[in-house]
Coordinates of C-alpha atoms and ligand atoms in Angstrom, one line a residue:
X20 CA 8.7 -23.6 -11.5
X21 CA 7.4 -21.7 -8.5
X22 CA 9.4 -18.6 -7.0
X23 CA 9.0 -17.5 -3.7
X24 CA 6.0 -16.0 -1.9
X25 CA 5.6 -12.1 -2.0
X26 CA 2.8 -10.8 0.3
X27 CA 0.2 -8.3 0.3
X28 CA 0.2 -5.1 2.7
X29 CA -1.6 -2.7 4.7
X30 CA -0.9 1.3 4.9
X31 CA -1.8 1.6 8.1
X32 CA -1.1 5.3 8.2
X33 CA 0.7 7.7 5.9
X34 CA -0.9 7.5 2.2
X35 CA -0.3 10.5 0.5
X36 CA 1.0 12.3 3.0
X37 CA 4.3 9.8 2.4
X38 CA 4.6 11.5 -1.1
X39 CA 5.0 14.6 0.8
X40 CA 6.9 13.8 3.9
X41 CA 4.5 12.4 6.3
X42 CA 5.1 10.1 8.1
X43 CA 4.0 6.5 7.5
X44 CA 3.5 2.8 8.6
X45 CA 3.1 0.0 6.9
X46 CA 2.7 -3.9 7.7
X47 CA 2.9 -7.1 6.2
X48 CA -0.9 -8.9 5.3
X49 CA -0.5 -12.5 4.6
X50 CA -4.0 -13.2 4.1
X51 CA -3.1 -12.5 0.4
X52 CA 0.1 -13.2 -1.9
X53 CA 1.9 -14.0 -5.0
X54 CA 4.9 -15.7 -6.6
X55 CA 6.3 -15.7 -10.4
X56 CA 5.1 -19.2 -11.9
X57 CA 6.0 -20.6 -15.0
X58 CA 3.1 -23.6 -16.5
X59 CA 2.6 -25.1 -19.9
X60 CA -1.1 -24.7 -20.5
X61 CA -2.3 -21.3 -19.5
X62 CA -5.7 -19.9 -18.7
X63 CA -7.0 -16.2 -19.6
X64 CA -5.8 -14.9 -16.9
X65 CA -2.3 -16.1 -16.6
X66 CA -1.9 -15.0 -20.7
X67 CA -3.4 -11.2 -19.0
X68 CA -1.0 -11.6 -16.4
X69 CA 1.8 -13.1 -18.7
X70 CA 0.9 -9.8 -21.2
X71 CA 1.3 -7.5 -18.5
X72 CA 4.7 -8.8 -17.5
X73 CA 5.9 -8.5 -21.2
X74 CA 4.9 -4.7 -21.5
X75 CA 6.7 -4.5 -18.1
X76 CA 9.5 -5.9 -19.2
X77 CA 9.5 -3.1 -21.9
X78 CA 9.4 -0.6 -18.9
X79 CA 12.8 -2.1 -17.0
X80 CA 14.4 -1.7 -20.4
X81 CA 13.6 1.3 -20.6
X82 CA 14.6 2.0 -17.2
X83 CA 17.7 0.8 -17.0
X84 CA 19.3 2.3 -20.1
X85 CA 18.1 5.9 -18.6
X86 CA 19.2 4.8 -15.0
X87 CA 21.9 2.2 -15.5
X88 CA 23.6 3.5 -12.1
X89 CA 20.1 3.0 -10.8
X90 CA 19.3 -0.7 -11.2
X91 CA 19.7 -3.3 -14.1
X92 CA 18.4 -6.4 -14.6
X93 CA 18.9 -9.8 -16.3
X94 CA 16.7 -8.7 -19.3
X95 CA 17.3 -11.9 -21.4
X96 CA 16.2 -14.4 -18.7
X97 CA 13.4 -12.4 -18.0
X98 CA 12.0 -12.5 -21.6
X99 CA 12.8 -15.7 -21.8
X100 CA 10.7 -16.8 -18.8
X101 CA 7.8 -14.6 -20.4
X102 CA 8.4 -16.8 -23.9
X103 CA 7.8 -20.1 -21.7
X104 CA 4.8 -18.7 -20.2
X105 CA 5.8 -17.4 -16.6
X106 CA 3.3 -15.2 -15.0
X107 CA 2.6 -13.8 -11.6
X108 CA 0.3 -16.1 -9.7
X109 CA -1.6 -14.1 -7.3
X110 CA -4.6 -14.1 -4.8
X111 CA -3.9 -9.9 -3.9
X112 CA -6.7 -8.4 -5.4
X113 CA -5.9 -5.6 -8.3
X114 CA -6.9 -1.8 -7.0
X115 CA -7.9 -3.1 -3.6
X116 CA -5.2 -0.8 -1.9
X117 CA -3.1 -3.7 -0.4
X118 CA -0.4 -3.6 -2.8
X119 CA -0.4 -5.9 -5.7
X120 CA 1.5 -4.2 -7.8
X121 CA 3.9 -4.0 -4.8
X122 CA 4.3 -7.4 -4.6
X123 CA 4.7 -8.1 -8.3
X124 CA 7.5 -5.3 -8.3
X125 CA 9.1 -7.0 -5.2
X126 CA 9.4 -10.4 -7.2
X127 CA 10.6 -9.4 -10.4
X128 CA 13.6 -7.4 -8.1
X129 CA 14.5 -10.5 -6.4
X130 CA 14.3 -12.7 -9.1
X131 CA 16.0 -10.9 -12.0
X132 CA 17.8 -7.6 -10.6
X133 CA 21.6 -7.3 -10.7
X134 CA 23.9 -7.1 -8.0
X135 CA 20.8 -7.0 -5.8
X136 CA 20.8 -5.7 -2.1
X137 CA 19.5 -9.3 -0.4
X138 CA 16.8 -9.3 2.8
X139 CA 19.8 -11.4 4.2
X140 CA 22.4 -9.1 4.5
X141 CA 22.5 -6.4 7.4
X142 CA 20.1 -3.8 6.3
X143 CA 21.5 -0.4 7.2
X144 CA 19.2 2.8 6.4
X145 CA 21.1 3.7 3.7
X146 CA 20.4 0.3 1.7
X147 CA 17.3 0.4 2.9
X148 CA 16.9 3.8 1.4
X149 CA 18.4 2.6 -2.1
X150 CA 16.1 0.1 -2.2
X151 CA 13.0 2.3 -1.9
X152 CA 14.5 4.7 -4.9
X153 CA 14.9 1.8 -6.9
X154 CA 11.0 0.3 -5.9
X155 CA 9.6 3.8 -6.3
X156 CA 11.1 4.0 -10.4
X157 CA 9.8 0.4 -10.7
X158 CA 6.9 1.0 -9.4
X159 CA 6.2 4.3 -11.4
X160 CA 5.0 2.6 -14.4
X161 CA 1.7 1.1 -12.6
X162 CA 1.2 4.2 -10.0
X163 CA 2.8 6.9 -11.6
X164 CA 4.5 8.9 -8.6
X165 CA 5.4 6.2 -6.1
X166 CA 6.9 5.9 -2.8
X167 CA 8.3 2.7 -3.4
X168 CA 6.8 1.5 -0.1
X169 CA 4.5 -1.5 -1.5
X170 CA 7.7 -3.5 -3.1
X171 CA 9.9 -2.3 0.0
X172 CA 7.1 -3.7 2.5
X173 CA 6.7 -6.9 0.3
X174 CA 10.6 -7.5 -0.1
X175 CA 11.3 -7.9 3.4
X176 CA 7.6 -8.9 4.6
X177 CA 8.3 -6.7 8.2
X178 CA 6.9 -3.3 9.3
X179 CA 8.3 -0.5 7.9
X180 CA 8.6 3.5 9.4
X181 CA 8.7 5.6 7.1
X182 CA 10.1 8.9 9.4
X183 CA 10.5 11.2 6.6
X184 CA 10.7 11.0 2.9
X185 CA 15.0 9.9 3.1
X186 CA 14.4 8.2 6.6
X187 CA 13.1 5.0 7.0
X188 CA 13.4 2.4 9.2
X189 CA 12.4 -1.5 9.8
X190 CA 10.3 -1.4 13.1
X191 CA 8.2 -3.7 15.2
X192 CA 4.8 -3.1 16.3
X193 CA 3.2 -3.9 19.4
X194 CA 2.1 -7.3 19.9
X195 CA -1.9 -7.8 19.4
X196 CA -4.1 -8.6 22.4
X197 CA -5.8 -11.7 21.3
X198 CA -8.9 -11.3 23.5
X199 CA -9.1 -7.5 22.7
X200 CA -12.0 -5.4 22.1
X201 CA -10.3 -2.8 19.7
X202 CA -9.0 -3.6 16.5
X203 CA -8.7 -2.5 13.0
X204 CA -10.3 -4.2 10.3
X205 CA -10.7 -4.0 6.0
X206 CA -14.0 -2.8 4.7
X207 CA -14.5 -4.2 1.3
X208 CA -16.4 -1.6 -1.3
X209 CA -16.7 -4.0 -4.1
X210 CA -15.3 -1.5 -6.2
X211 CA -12.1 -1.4 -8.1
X212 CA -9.8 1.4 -7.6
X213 CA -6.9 2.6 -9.4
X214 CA -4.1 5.0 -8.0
X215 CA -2.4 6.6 -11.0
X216 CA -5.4 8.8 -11.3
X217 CA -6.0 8.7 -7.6
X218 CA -2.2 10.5 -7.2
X219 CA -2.9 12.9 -10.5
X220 CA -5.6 14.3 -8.6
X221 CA -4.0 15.2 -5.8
X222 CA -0.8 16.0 -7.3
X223 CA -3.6 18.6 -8.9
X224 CA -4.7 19.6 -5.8
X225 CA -1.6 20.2 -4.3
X226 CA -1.1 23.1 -6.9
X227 CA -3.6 25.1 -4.6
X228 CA -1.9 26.7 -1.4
X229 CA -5.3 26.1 0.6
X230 CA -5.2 22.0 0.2
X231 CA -1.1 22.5 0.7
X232 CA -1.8 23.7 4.0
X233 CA -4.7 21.6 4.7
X234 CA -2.0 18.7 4.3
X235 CA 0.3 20.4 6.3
X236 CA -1.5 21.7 9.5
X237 CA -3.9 18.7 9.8
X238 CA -3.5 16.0 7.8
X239 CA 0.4 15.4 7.8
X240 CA 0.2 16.4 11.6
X241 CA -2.7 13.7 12.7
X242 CA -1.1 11.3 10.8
X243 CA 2.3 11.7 12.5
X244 CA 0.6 11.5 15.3
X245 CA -1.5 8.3 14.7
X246 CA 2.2 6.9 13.7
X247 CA 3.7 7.5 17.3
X248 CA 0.3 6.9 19.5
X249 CA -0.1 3.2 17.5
X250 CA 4.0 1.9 17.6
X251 CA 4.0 3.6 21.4
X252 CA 0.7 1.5 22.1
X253 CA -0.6 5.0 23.2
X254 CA -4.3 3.4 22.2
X255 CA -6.7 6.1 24.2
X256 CA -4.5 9.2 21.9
X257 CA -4.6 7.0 19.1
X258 CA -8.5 7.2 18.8
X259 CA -8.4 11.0 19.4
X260 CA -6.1 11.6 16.7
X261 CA -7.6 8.7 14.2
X262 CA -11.4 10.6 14.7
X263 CA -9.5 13.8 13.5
X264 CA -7.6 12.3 10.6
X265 CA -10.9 10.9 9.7
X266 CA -12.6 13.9 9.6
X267 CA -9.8 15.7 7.7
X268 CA -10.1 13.2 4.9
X269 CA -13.5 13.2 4.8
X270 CA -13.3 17.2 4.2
X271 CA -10.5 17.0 1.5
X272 CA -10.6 13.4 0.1
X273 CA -13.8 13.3 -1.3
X274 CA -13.2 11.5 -4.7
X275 CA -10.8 9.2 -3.1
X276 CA -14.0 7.9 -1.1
X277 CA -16.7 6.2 -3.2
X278 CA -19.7 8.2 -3.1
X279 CA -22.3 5.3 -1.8
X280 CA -19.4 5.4 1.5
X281 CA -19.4 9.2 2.2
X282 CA -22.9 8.9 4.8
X283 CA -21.1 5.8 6.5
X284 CA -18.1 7.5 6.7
X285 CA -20.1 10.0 8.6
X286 CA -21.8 8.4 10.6
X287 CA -18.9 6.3 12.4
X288 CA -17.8 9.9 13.6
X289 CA -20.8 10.7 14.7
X290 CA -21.5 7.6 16.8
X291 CA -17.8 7.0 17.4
X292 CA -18.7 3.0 16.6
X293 CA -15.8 3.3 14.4
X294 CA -13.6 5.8 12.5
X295 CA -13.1 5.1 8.8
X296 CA -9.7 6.3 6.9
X297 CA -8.3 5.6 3.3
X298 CA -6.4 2.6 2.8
X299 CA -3.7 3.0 0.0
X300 CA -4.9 5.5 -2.5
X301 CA -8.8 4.8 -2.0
X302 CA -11.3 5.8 -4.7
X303 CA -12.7 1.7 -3.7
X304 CA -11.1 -1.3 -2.8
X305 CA -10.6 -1.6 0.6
X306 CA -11.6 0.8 3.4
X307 CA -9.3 1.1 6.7
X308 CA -11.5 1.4 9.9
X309 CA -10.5 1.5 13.3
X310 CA -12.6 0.6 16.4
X311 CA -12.4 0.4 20.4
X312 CA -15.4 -2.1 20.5
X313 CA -15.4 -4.7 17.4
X314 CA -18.9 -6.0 18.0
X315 CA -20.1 -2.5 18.0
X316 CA -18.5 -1.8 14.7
X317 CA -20.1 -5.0 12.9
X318 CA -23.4 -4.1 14.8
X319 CA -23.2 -0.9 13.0
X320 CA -21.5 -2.1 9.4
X321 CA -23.6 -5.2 9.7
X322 CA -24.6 -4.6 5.8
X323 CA -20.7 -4.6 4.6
X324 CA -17.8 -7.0 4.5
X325 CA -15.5 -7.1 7.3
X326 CA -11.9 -8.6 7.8
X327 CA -10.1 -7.7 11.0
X328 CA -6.9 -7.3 10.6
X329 CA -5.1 -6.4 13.9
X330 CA -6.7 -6.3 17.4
X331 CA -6.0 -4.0 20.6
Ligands
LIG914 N1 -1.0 -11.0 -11.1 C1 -0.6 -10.0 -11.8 N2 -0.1 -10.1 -13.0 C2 0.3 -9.1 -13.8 N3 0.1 -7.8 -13.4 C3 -0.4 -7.6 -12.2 C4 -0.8 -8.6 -11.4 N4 -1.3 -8.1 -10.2 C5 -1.2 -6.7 -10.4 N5 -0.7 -6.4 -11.6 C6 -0.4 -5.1 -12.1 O1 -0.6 -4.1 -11.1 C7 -1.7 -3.2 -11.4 C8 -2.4 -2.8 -10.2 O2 -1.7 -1.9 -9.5 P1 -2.3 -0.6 -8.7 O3 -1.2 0.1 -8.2 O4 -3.3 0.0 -9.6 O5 -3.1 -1.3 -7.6 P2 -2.6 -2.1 -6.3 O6 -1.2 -2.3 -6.3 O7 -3.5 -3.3 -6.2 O8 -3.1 -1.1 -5.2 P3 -2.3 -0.1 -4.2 O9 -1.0 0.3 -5.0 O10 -3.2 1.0 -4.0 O11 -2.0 -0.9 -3.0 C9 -2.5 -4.0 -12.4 O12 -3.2 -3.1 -13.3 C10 -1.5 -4.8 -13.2 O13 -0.9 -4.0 -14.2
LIG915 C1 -1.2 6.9 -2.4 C2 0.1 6.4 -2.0 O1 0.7 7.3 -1.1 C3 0.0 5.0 -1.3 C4 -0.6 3.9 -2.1 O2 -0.4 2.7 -1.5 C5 1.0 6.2 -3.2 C6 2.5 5.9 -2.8 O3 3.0 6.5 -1.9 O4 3.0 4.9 -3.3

């Protein structure tokens, strides 16, 4: 048995900030996915995997007898899936920033929730809006606090606008130019990142007025405004703004950059080769960067590992 394909995704803009009303935007990435599979003879990492599932399975039991109006799920079916050795097969790298826990959330939904809300049916805000408070408690017990945006994004593998923290939206986004010069691309920091401790810290930090007005006045307001300039294909506004945002985070997001990035980070501002943001909840995996000249950006990164992911 093979379920169906769940994919990874990119935060373009809006992590953290999302947890506190920013705006966000966040597209499918189908260089990477996974799907529940269910085989005889497993190997150590499908029993990992397969172990990980059974604590998780704990978790929705859990969940559902505290939130029974919430969601429920076929609990017996699940467990015995687990029992013939069903796992979640997946090339989306763990702690990367791209949503793997996302897309393992998104699958065990579709395949074993109740009364589910379908990708089918017409998806009014409101429905799309329960589905995000049901992602974000299922989503808790990997991340914590959660937005619910990774399993939303992965569910129904299309853009998502996140306008406000109870206004969301499915949305396009302007087509790429294939011969353009721009374009925004995954830095890979060959180090493993995990968010719960990622969001504890700032939950921490938001206890101090200065970084709750740091978020307020610049982050939360370049971010909104990197939201509108990309979807309006405003590109020239969009790389004032993303040189700001960068700088911001560089300021207040130290230890969600690893340390060995911080002069790189820099530099990019300085030279304006490229402008460097988190992707996800940082602290490794995957850095975001943006550029208005590609070759420029390589020339300069030519030491790290680069997928583009969108060009301008
Ligand atoms: N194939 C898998 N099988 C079982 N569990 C998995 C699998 N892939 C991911 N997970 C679970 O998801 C956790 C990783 O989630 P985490 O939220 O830390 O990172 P992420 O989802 O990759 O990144 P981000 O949320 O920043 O995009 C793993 O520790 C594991 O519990
Ligand atoms: C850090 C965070 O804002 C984004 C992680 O992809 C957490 C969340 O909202 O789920």
């Amino acid at each position: 048995m093979k379920g169906p394909l769940f994919y990874s995704k990119i935060l373009l803009f809006g992590e953290y900030g999302i947890i506190k009303d920013s705006k966000g935007l966040s597209i499918p990435y189908n260089f990477y996915n996974g799907a529940l599979k269910i085989s005889e003879n497993e190997t150590e990492v499908q029993e990992e995997s397969n172990k990980n599932l059974r604590k998780y399975a704990a978790f929705l039991q859990k969940l559902q007898k505290e939130q029974p109006t919430l969601v429920t799920f076929d609990l017996d079916n699940f467990i015995a899936d687990l029992d013939r050795g069903m796992y979640f097969d997946s090339s989306i790298p763990q702690g990367y920033g791209v949503g793997s826990s996302g897309a393992l959330v998104a699958a065990i939904y579709d395949k074993y929730a109740l009364d589910k809300i379908t990708v089918l049916e017409n998806l009014s805000r409101e429905k799309l809006l329960s589905l995000k408070t049901i992602f974000a408690e299922m989503e808790s017990f990997f991340h914590g606090k959660s937005s619910g945006l990774d399993p939303l994004n992965s569910y129904l593998s299309i853009p998502i606008l996140i306008n406000s923290k109870d206004n969301i939206e499915a949305t396009g986004i302007p087509a790429q130019e294939s011969n353009g010069k721009g374009g925004v691309f995954l830095i890979d920091s060959g180090l493993v990142g995990e968010t719960a401790p990622m969001v504890q810290i700032f939950m921490e930090n938001m206890k101090q007025e200065g970084f709750r007005k740091m978020l307020k006045d610049k982050f939360v307001k370049h971010t909104d405004a990197c939201v509108d300039d990309f979807l309006n294909g405003d590109v020239k506004s969009l790389f004032t703004n993303i040189k700001q945002l960068s700088n911001v985070v560089l300021d207040n997001f130290k230890p969600m950059i690893p340390k060995q990035f911080h002069q790189l980070w820099k530099k990019g501002i300085e030279t304006n080769a490229y402008y460097l943001k988190l992707c996800g909840s940082g602290g490794g995996g995957y850095i975001l960067g943006f550029t208005e000249n590609l070759e420029k950006a390589k020339e300069a990164l030519k030491d790290h590992k680069i997928e583009v992911v969108y060009n301008f």
